């Protein structure tokens, strides 16, 4: 079971690409942005705490996002595991064939939008130690600054995300430069970083990423 971080600036296409990769390679996709938006939409106590922070384009507290990841690691499931569970249950009830139960699948995890600060990287290492996991690779999707800005503005026209407006976009990019970019150096030093060209069409980036992912999953 591999643990792979998909890293990139806002607008780099992390969310889109993580979803495509998760489908193709049967990965569990953990997106802190989506988890937080879910909390906000459900109106939970946590959602109420983070709503304004997200609307401003600020980063949410490290302990909050690490807490969400820790919870997801405990409960994280995907269809592969659900199918296996169903099979196990059917066999336990004497339904289905008599072949032995296949080995329990160990789906790999792709982290999207996390970690976003050096502190989160350190907290993730601690979490992995506790849960006996290890970080395999960090894939950084590299997109030139002008293309990033253009893409987020295009997305703002069609998305209903409350943080896709002019002022917040600028602030999210500032947050990225000051707090998130240092994450790249953190992983570069450990030799786990792979950079992929993320310019151009979604399908172009996707085929580059698929090649890298195939290699990671086989090695
Ligand atoms: P984008 O990459 O386009 O900014 P995300 O969905 O990844 O979109 O994140 C949306 C917002 O959620 C961020 O601007 C931030 O407020 C919050 N958020 C998501 N992930 C994290 C994280 N790892 N640490 C802190 N805040 C986060």
PDB file of C-alpha atoms and ligand atoms in Angstrom:
ATOM      1  CA  UNK A   1       0.000   0.000   0.000  1.00  0.00           C
ATOM      2  CA  UNK A   2       1.559   3.237  -1.189  1.00  0.00           C
ATOM      3  CA  UNK A   3       1.104   6.782   0.099  1.00  0.00           C
ATOM      4  CA  UNK A   4       1.485   9.413  -2.593  1.00  0.00           C
ATOM      5  CA  UNK A   5       1.120  13.167  -2.255  1.00  0.00           C
ATOM      6  CA  UNK A   6      -0.113  15.175  -5.221  1.00  0.00           C
ATOM      7  CA  UNK A   7       1.237  18.669  -4.770  1.00  0.00           C
ATOM      8  CA  UNK A   8       0.538  21.878  -6.688  1.00  0.00           C
ATOM      9  CA  UNK A   9      -0.483  25.531  -6.443  1.00  0.00           C
ATOM     10  CA  UNK A  10      -4.173  26.502  -6.519  1.00  0.00           C
ATOM     11  CA  UNK A  11      -5.222  25.994 -10.130  1.00  0.00           C
ATOM     12  CA  UNK A  12      -2.532  23.413 -10.884  1.00  0.00           C
ATOM     13  CA  UNK A  13      -5.228  20.780 -11.331  1.00  0.00           C
ATOM     14  CA  UNK A  14      -4.571  18.650  -8.262  1.00  0.00           C
ATOM     15  CA  UNK A  15      -8.247  17.901  -7.628  1.00  0.00           C
ATOM     16  CA  UNK A  16      -9.064  16.987 -11.236  1.00  0.00           C
ATOM     17  CA  UNK A  17      -5.963  14.866 -11.697  1.00  0.00           C
ATOM     18  CA  UNK A  18      -6.232  13.159  -8.304  1.00  0.00           C
ATOM     19  CA  UNK A  19      -9.779  12.080  -9.187  1.00  0.00           C
ATOM     20  CA  UNK A  20      -8.699  10.681 -12.566  1.00  0.00           C
ATOM     21  CA  UNK A  21      -5.734   8.842 -11.059  1.00  0.00           C
ATOM     22  CA  UNK A  22      -7.851   7.428  -8.238  1.00  0.00           C
ATOM     23  CA  UNK A  23     -10.322   5.991 -10.766  1.00  0.00           C
ATOM     24  CA  UNK A  24      -7.668   4.541 -13.047  1.00  0.00           C
ATOM     25  CA  UNK A  25      -5.461   2.997 -10.367  1.00  0.00           C
ATOM     26  CA  UNK A  26      -8.081   2.194  -7.684  1.00  0.00           C
ATOM     27  CA  UNK A  27      -6.622   4.613  -5.164  1.00  0.00           C
ATOM     28  CA  UNK A  28      -8.262   6.130  -2.134  1.00  0.00           C
ATOM     29  CA  UNK A  29      -8.454   9.871  -2.808  1.00  0.00           C
ATOM     30  CA  UNK A  30      -8.109  12.132   0.238  1.00  0.00           C
ATOM     31  CA  UNK A  31      -8.683  15.830  -0.450  1.00  0.00           C
ATOM     32  CA  UNK A  32      -8.541  18.148   2.560  1.00  0.00           C
ATOM     33  CA  UNK A  33     -10.256  20.907   0.523  1.00  0.00           C
ATOM     34  CA  UNK A  34     -13.197  18.597  -0.215  1.00  0.00           C
ATOM     35  CA  UNK A  35     -13.366  17.336   3.360  1.00  0.00           C
ATOM     36  CA  UNK A  36     -13.464  20.921   4.623  1.00  0.00           C
ATOM     37  CA  UNK A  37     -16.110  21.979   2.074  1.00  0.00           C
ATOM     38  CA  UNK A  38     -18.161  18.959   3.163  1.00  0.00           C
ATOM     39  CA  UNK A  39     -17.963  20.083   6.805  1.00  0.00           C
ATOM     40  CA  UNK A  40     -19.073  23.585   5.786  1.00  0.00           C
ATOM     41  CA  UNK A  41     -21.959  22.263   3.661  1.00  0.00           C
ATOM     42  CA  UNK A  42     -23.116  20.034   6.533  1.00  0.00           C
ATOM     43  CA  UNK A  43     -22.968  22.999   8.924  1.00  0.00           C
ATOM     44  CA  UNK A  44     -20.948  21.015  11.498  1.00  0.00           C
ATOM     45  CA  UNK A  45     -19.187  22.803  14.371  1.00  0.00           C
ATOM     46  CA  UNK A  46     -15.914  22.365  12.480  1.00  0.00           C
ATOM     47  CA  UNK A  47     -17.508  23.669   9.279  1.00  0.00           C
ATOM     48  CA  UNK A  48     -18.663  26.798  11.093  1.00  0.00           C
ATOM     49  CA  UNK A  49     -15.163  27.334  12.447  1.00  0.00           C
ATOM     50  CA  UNK A  50     -13.455  27.103   9.072  1.00  0.00           C
ATOM     51  CA  UNK A  51     -15.977  28.754   6.743  1.00  0.00           C
ATOM     52  CA  UNK A  52     -14.738  32.331   7.136  1.00  0.00           C
ATOM     53  CA  UNK A  53     -11.101  31.250   7.022  1.00  0.00           C
ATOM     54  CA  UNK A  54     -11.674  29.483   3.695  1.00  0.00           C
ATOM     55  CA  UNK A  55     -13.745  32.326   2.286  1.00  0.00           C
ATOM     56  CA  UNK A  56     -10.844  34.679   2.959  1.00  0.00           C
ATOM     57  CA  UNK A  57      -8.434  32.287   1.231  1.00  0.00           C
ATOM     58  CA  UNK A  58      -6.438  31.718   4.410  1.00  0.00           C
ATOM     59  CA  UNK A  59      -5.117  28.317   5.333  1.00  0.00           C
ATOM     60  CA  UNK A  60      -7.047  26.407   7.938  1.00  0.00           C
ATOM     61  CA  UNK A  61      -5.118  25.446  11.121  1.00  0.00           C
ATOM     62  CA  UNK A  62      -2.634  22.584  10.827  1.00  0.00           C
ATOM     63  CA  UNK A  63      -4.179  20.634  13.690  1.00  0.00           C
ATOM     64  CA  UNK A  64      -7.596  20.744  12.015  1.00  0.00           C
ATOM     65  CA  UNK A  65      -6.459  19.345   8.658  1.00  0.00           C
ATOM     66  CA  UNK A  66      -4.148  16.764  10.227  1.00  0.00           C
ATOM     67  CA  UNK A  67      -7.090  15.700  12.404  1.00  0.00           C
ATOM     68  CA  UNK A  68      -9.220  15.204   9.284  1.00  0.00           C
ATOM     69  CA  UNK A  69      -6.509  13.132   7.630  1.00  0.00           C
ATOM     70  CA  UNK A  70      -6.019  11.031  10.773  1.00  0.00           C
ATOM     71  CA  UNK A  71      -9.760  10.340  10.880  1.00  0.00           C
ATOM     72  CA  UNK A  72      -9.842   9.474   7.190  1.00  0.00           C
ATOM     73  CA  UNK A  73      -6.912   7.065   7.599  1.00  0.00           C
ATOM     74  CA  UNK A  74      -8.873   5.244  10.259  1.00  0.00           C
ATOM     75  CA  UNK A  75     -12.098   5.098   8.296  1.00  0.00           C
ATOM     76  CA  UNK A  76     -10.865   5.547   4.733  1.00  0.00           C
ATOM     77  CA  UNK A  77     -12.472   3.003   2.485  1.00  0.00           C
ATOM     78  CA  UNK A  78     -13.090   2.654  -1.196  1.00  0.00           C
ATOM     79  CA  UNK A  79     -15.178   0.439  -3.452  1.00  0.00           C
ATOM     80  CA  UNK A  80     -12.441  -2.172  -3.625  1.00  0.00           C
ATOM     81  CA  UNK A  81     -12.611  -2.746   0.122  1.00  0.00           C
ATOM     82  CA  UNK A  82     -16.415  -2.615   0.145  1.00  0.00           C
ATOM     83  CA  UNK A  83     -16.538  -5.339  -2.542  1.00  0.00           C
ATOM     84  CA  UNK A  84     -14.105  -7.463  -0.589  1.00  0.00           C
ATOM     85  CA  UNK A  85     -16.152  -7.039   2.606  1.00  0.00           C
ATOM     86  CA  UNK A  86     -19.304  -8.073   0.776  1.00  0.00           C
ATOM     87  CA  UNK A  87     -17.548 -11.126  -0.617  1.00  0.00           C
ATOM     88  CA  UNK A  88     -16.305 -12.030   2.844  1.00  0.00           C
ATOM     89  CA  UNK A  89     -19.821 -11.694   4.258  1.00  0.00           C
ATOM     90  CA  UNK A  90     -21.296 -13.818   1.472  1.00  0.00           C
ATOM     91  CA  UNK A  91     -18.710 -16.521   2.060  1.00  0.00           C
ATOM     92  CA  UNK A  92     -19.367 -16.385   5.810  1.00  0.00           C
ATOM     93  CA  UNK A  93     -23.057 -17.003   5.078  1.00  0.00           C
ATOM     94  CA  UNK A  94     -22.179 -19.902   2.801  1.00  0.00           C
ATOM     95  CA  UNK A  95     -23.226 -18.058  -0.369  1.00  0.00           C
ATOM     96  CA  UNK A  96     -21.062 -18.061  -3.472  1.00  0.00           C
ATOM     97  CA  UNK A  97     -18.321 -20.433  -4.570  1.00  0.00           C
ATOM     98  CA  UNK A  98     -15.965 -22.343  -2.338  1.00  0.00           C
ATOM     99  CA  UNK A  99     -12.735 -20.828  -3.595  1.00  0.00           C
ATOM    100  CA  UNK A 100     -10.689 -19.271  -0.784  1.00  0.00           C
ATOM    101  CA  UNK A 101     -11.259 -15.591  -0.134  1.00  0.00           C
ATOM    102  CA  UNK A 102      -8.796 -13.508  -2.144  1.00  0.00           C
ATOM    103  CA  UNK A 103      -6.286 -11.478  -0.201  1.00  0.00           C
ATOM    104  CA  UNK A 104      -7.677  -8.280   1.308  1.00  0.00           C
ATOM    105  CA  UNK A 105      -6.945  -5.413  -1.122  1.00  0.00           C
ATOM    106  CA  UNK A 106      -4.527  -2.788   0.126  1.00  0.00           C
ATOM    107  CA  UNK A 107      -5.476   0.273  -1.904  1.00  0.00           C
ATOM    108  CA  UNK A 108      -2.903   3.012  -2.108  1.00  0.00           C
ATOM    109  CA  UNK A 109      -3.766   6.540  -1.031  1.00  0.00           C
ATOM    110  CA  UNK A 110      -3.381   9.763  -2.973  1.00  0.00           C
ATOM    111  CA  UNK A 111      -3.306  12.950  -0.858  1.00  0.00           C
ATOM    112  CA  UNK A 112      -4.594  16.060  -2.621  1.00  0.00           C
ATOM    113  CA  UNK A 113      -4.107  19.524  -1.105  1.00  0.00           C
ATOM    114  CA  UNK A 114      -2.233  18.150   1.888  1.00  0.00           C
ATOM    115  CA  UNK A 115       0.319  18.810   3.364  1.00  0.00           C
ATOM    116  CA  UNK A 116       0.311  22.527   2.703  1.00  0.00           C
ATOM    117  CA  UNK A 117       2.771  23.753   5.344  1.00  0.00           C
ATOM    118  CA  UNK A 118       6.090  22.390   6.593  1.00  0.00           C
ATOM    119  CA  UNK A 119       4.447  21.906   9.970  1.00  0.00           C
ATOM    120  CA  UNK A 120       1.825  19.664   8.308  1.00  0.00           C
ATOM    121  CA  UNK A 121       4.645  17.620   6.698  1.00  0.00           C
ATOM    122  CA  UNK A 122       6.175  17.041  10.106  1.00  0.00           C
ATOM    123  CA  UNK A 123       2.817  16.184  11.643  1.00  0.00           C
ATOM    124  CA  UNK A 124       2.142  13.757   8.787  1.00  0.00           C
ATOM    125  CA  UNK A 125       5.445  11.996   9.429  1.00  0.00           C
ATOM    126  CA  UNK A 126       4.488  11.550  13.056  1.00  0.00           C
ATOM    127  CA  UNK A 127       1.033  10.280  12.043  1.00  0.00           C
ATOM    128  CA  UNK A 128       2.548   7.789   9.598  1.00  0.00           C
ATOM    129  CA  UNK A 129       4.887   6.493  12.276  1.00  0.00           C
ATOM    130  CA  UNK A 130       1.943   5.925  14.579  1.00  0.00           C
ATOM    131  CA  UNK A 131      -0.064   4.172  11.880  1.00  0.00           C
ATOM    132  CA  UNK A 132       2.901   2.231  10.485  1.00  0.00           C
ATOM    133  CA  UNK A 133       2.770   3.801   7.076  1.00  0.00           C
ATOM    134  CA  UNK A 134       5.416   5.541   5.062  1.00  0.00           C
ATOM    135  CA  UNK A 135       5.402   8.255   2.482  1.00  0.00           C
ATOM    136  CA  UNK A 136       6.456   6.882  -0.905  1.00  0.00           C
ATOM    137  CA  UNK A 137       6.497   9.812  -3.297  1.00  0.00           C
ATOM    138  CA  UNK A 138       5.477  13.421  -3.738  1.00  0.00           C
ATOM    139  CA  UNK A 139       4.384  14.392  -7.238  1.00  0.00           C
ATOM    140  CA  UNK A 140       4.454  18.106  -7.890  1.00  0.00           C
ATOM    141  CA  UNK A 141       2.321  19.416 -10.765  1.00  0.00           C
ATOM    142  CA  UNK A 142       4.232  22.344 -12.157  1.00  0.00           C
ATOM    143  CA  UNK A 143       2.288  25.111 -13.948  1.00  0.00           C
ATOM    144  CA  UNK A 144       3.612  28.581 -14.861  1.00  0.00           C
ATOM    145  CA  UNK A 145       2.219  31.394 -12.695  1.00  0.00           C
ATOM    146  CA  UNK A 146       0.357  33.174 -15.563  1.00  0.00           C
ATOM    147  CA  UNK A 147      -1.406  29.971 -16.543  1.00  0.00           C
ATOM    148  CA  UNK A 148      -2.422  29.350 -12.913  1.00  0.00           C
ATOM    149  CA  UNK A 149      -4.029  32.761 -12.583  1.00  0.00           C
ATOM    150  CA  UNK A 150      -5.817  32.378 -15.921  1.00  0.00           C
ATOM    151  CA  UNK A 151      -7.148  28.925 -14.967  1.00  0.00           C
ATOM    152  CA  UNK A 152      -8.496  29.958 -11.555  1.00  0.00           C
ATOM    153  CA  UNK A 153     -10.293  32.914 -13.109  1.00  0.00           C
ATOM    154  CA  UNK A 154     -11.840  30.639 -15.749  1.00  0.00           C
ATOM    155  CA  UNK A 155     -12.901  28.200 -13.044  1.00  0.00           C
ATOM    156  CA  UNK A 156     -14.396  31.044 -11.005  1.00  0.00           C
ATOM    157  CA  UNK A 157     -16.842  31.711 -13.857  1.00  0.00           C
ATOM    158  CA  UNK A 158     -18.363  28.245 -13.586  1.00  0.00           C
ATOM    159  CA  UNK A 159     -17.657  27.063 -10.028  1.00  0.00           C
ATOM    160  CA  UNK A 160     -19.895  27.840  -7.112  1.00  0.00           C
ATOM    161  CA  UNK A 161     -16.996  27.848  -4.678  1.00  0.00           C
ATOM    162  CA  UNK A 162     -17.255  30.855  -2.402  1.00  0.00           C
ATOM    163  CA  UNK A 163     -13.442  31.220  -2.413  1.00  0.00           C
ATOM    164  CA  UNK A 164     -13.202  31.615  -6.210  1.00  0.00           C
ATOM    165  CA  UNK A 165     -13.392  35.426  -6.344  1.00  0.00           C
ATOM    166  CA  UNK A 166     -10.794  38.030  -7.345  1.00  0.00           C
ATOM    167  CA  UNK A 167      -9.569  39.034  -3.888  1.00  0.00           C
ATOM    168  CA  UNK A 168      -9.534  35.531  -2.421  1.00  0.00           C
ATOM    169  CA  UNK A 169      -7.758  34.074  -5.430  1.00  0.00           C
ATOM    170  CA  UNK A 170      -4.939  36.601  -5.017  1.00  0.00           C
ATOM    171  CA  UNK A 171      -4.709  35.828  -1.321  1.00  0.00           C
ATOM    172  CA  UNK A 172      -4.696  32.040  -1.898  1.00  0.00           C
ATOM    173  CA  UNK A 173      -1.759  32.453  -4.255  1.00  0.00           C
ATOM    174  CA  UNK A 174       0.065  34.566  -1.641  1.00  0.00           C
ATOM    175  CA  UNK A 175      -0.585  31.904   0.984  1.00  0.00           C
ATOM    176  CA  UNK A 176       0.775  29.332  -1.435  1.00  0.00           C
ATOM    177  CA  UNK A 177       3.982  31.291  -2.041  1.00  0.00           C
ATOM    178  CA  UNK A 178       4.716  31.999   1.603  1.00  0.00           C
ATOM    179  CA  UNK A 179       3.520  28.861   3.374  1.00  0.00           C
ATOM    180  CA  UNK A 180       3.098  26.038   0.860  1.00  0.00           C
ATOM    181  CA  UNK A 181       6.008  26.401  -1.566  1.00  0.00           C
ATOM    182  CA  UNK A 182       8.521  25.595   1.244  1.00  0.00           C
ATOM    183  CA  UNK A 183       6.923  22.111   1.334  1.00  0.00           C
ATOM    184  CA  UNK A 184       8.622  21.449  -2.017  1.00  0.00           C
ATOM    185  CA  UNK A 185      12.082  22.056  -0.558  1.00  0.00           C
ATOM    186  CA  UNK A 186      11.211  19.901   2.411  1.00  0.00           C
ATOM    187  CA  UNK A 187      10.525  16.920   0.141  1.00  0.00           C
ATOM    188  CA  UNK A 188      13.268  17.729  -2.364  1.00  0.00           C
ATOM    189  CA  UNK A 189      15.849  17.217   0.369  1.00  0.00           C
ATOM    190  CA  UNK A 190      14.500  13.753   1.154  1.00  0.00           C
ATOM    191  CA  UNK A 191      14.719  12.736  -2.516  1.00  0.00           C
ATOM    192  CA  UNK A 192      11.059  11.783  -2.777  1.00  0.00           C
ATOM    193  CA  UNK A 193       9.962  14.585  -5.087  1.00  0.00           C
ATOM    194  CA  UNK A 194       8.989  14.034  -8.723  1.00  0.00           C
ATOM    195  CA  UNK A 195       8.008  17.071 -10.793  1.00  0.00           C
ATOM    196  CA  UNK A 196       5.548  16.728 -13.662  1.00  0.00           C
ATOM    197  CA  UNK A 197       4.771  19.374 -16.265  1.00  0.00           C
ATOM    198  CA  UNK A 198       1.149  20.424 -15.648  1.00  0.00           C
ATOM    199  CA  UNK A 199       0.770  22.956 -18.461  1.00  0.00           C
ATOM    200  CA  UNK A 200      -1.616  22.437 -21.354  1.00  0.00           C
ATOM    201  CA  UNK A 201      -4.682  20.205 -21.576  1.00  0.00           C
ATOM    202  CA  UNK A 202      -5.992  18.042 -18.712  1.00  0.00           C
ATOM    203  CA  UNK A 203      -5.451  14.895 -20.817  1.00  0.00           C
ATOM    204  CA  UNK A 204      -1.823  15.804 -21.544  1.00  0.00           C
ATOM    205  CA  UNK A 205      -0.993  16.250 -17.867  1.00  0.00           C
ATOM    206  CA  UNK A 206      -2.960  13.126 -17.075  1.00  0.00           C
ATOM    207  CA  UNK A 207      -0.952  10.910 -19.406  1.00  0.00           C
ATOM    208  CA  UNK A 208       2.305  12.266 -17.939  1.00  0.00           C
ATOM    209  CA  UNK A 209       1.004  11.558 -14.437  1.00  0.00           C
ATOM    210  CA  UNK A 210      -0.211   8.067 -15.349  1.00  0.00           C
ATOM    211  CA  UNK A 211       3.287   7.098 -16.483  1.00  0.00           C
ATOM    212  CA  UNK A 212       4.774   8.333 -13.221  1.00  0.00           C
ATOM    213  CA  UNK A 213       2.064   6.632 -11.198  1.00  0.00           C
ATOM    214  CA  UNK A 214       2.569   3.292 -12.957  1.00  0.00           C
ATOM    215  CA  UNK A 215       6.231   3.472 -12.094  1.00  0.00           C
ATOM    216  CA  UNK A 216       5.559   4.381  -8.452  1.00  0.00           C
ATOM    217  CA  UNK A 217       3.028   1.605  -7.969  1.00  0.00           C
ATOM    218  CA  UNK A 218       5.362  -1.013  -9.454  1.00  0.00           C
ATOM    219  CA  UNK A 219       8.465  -0.006  -7.520  1.00  0.00           C
TER     220      UNK A 219
HETATM  221  P1  LIG B   1      -7.205  25.039  -4.122  1.00  0.00           P
HETATM  222  O1  LIG B   1      -6.050  24.116  -4.313  1.00  0.00           O
HETATM  223  O2  LIG B   1      -7.831  25.433  -5.404  1.00  0.00           O
HETATM  224  O3  LIG B   1      -6.897  26.224  -3.245  1.00  0.00           O
HETATM  225  P2  LIG B   1      -8.477  23.234  -2.157  1.00  0.00           P
HETATM  226  O4  LIG B   1      -9.796  22.591  -2.354  1.00  0.00           O
HETATM  227  O5  LIG B   1      -7.297  22.337  -2.059  1.00  0.00           O
HETATM  228  O6  LIG B   1      -8.366  24.256  -3.365  1.00  0.00           O
HETATM  229  O7  LIG B   1      -8.509  24.140  -0.830  1.00  0.00           O
HETATM  230  C1  LIG B   1      -9.507  25.091  -0.579  1.00  0.00           C
HETATM  231  C2  LIG B   1      -9.269  25.788   0.764  1.00  0.00           C
HETATM  232  O8  LIG B   1      -9.364  24.826   1.822  1.00  0.00           O
HETATM  233  C3  LIG B   1      -7.904  26.409   0.949  1.00  0.00           C
HETATM  234  O9  LIG B   1      -7.824  27.723   0.420  1.00  0.00           O
HETATM  235  C4  LIG B   1      -7.771  26.411   2.485  1.00  0.00           C
HETATM  236  O10 LIG B   1      -8.534  27.434   3.075  1.00  0.00           O
HETATM  237  C5  LIG B   1      -8.430  25.091   2.860  1.00  0.00           C
HETATM  238  N1  LIG B   1      -7.453  23.964   2.894  1.00  0.00           N
HETATM  239  C6  LIG B   1      -7.454  22.856   2.100  1.00  0.00           C
HETATM  240  N2  LIG B   1      -6.442  22.033   2.398  1.00  0.00           N
HETATM  241  C7  LIG B   1      -5.759  22.626   3.397  1.00  0.00           C
HETATM  242  C8  LIG B   1      -4.584  22.299   4.133  1.00  0.00           C
HETATM  243  N3  LIG B   1      -3.893  21.161   3.900  1.00  0.00           N
HETATM  244  N4  LIG B   1      -4.157  23.164   5.094  1.00  0.00           N
HETATM  245  C9  LIG B   1      -4.820  24.288   5.369  1.00  0.00           C
HETATM  246  N5  LIG B   1      -5.918  24.687   4.702  1.00  0.00           N
HETATM  247  C10 LIG B   1      -6.398  23.870   3.721  1.00  0.00           C
END
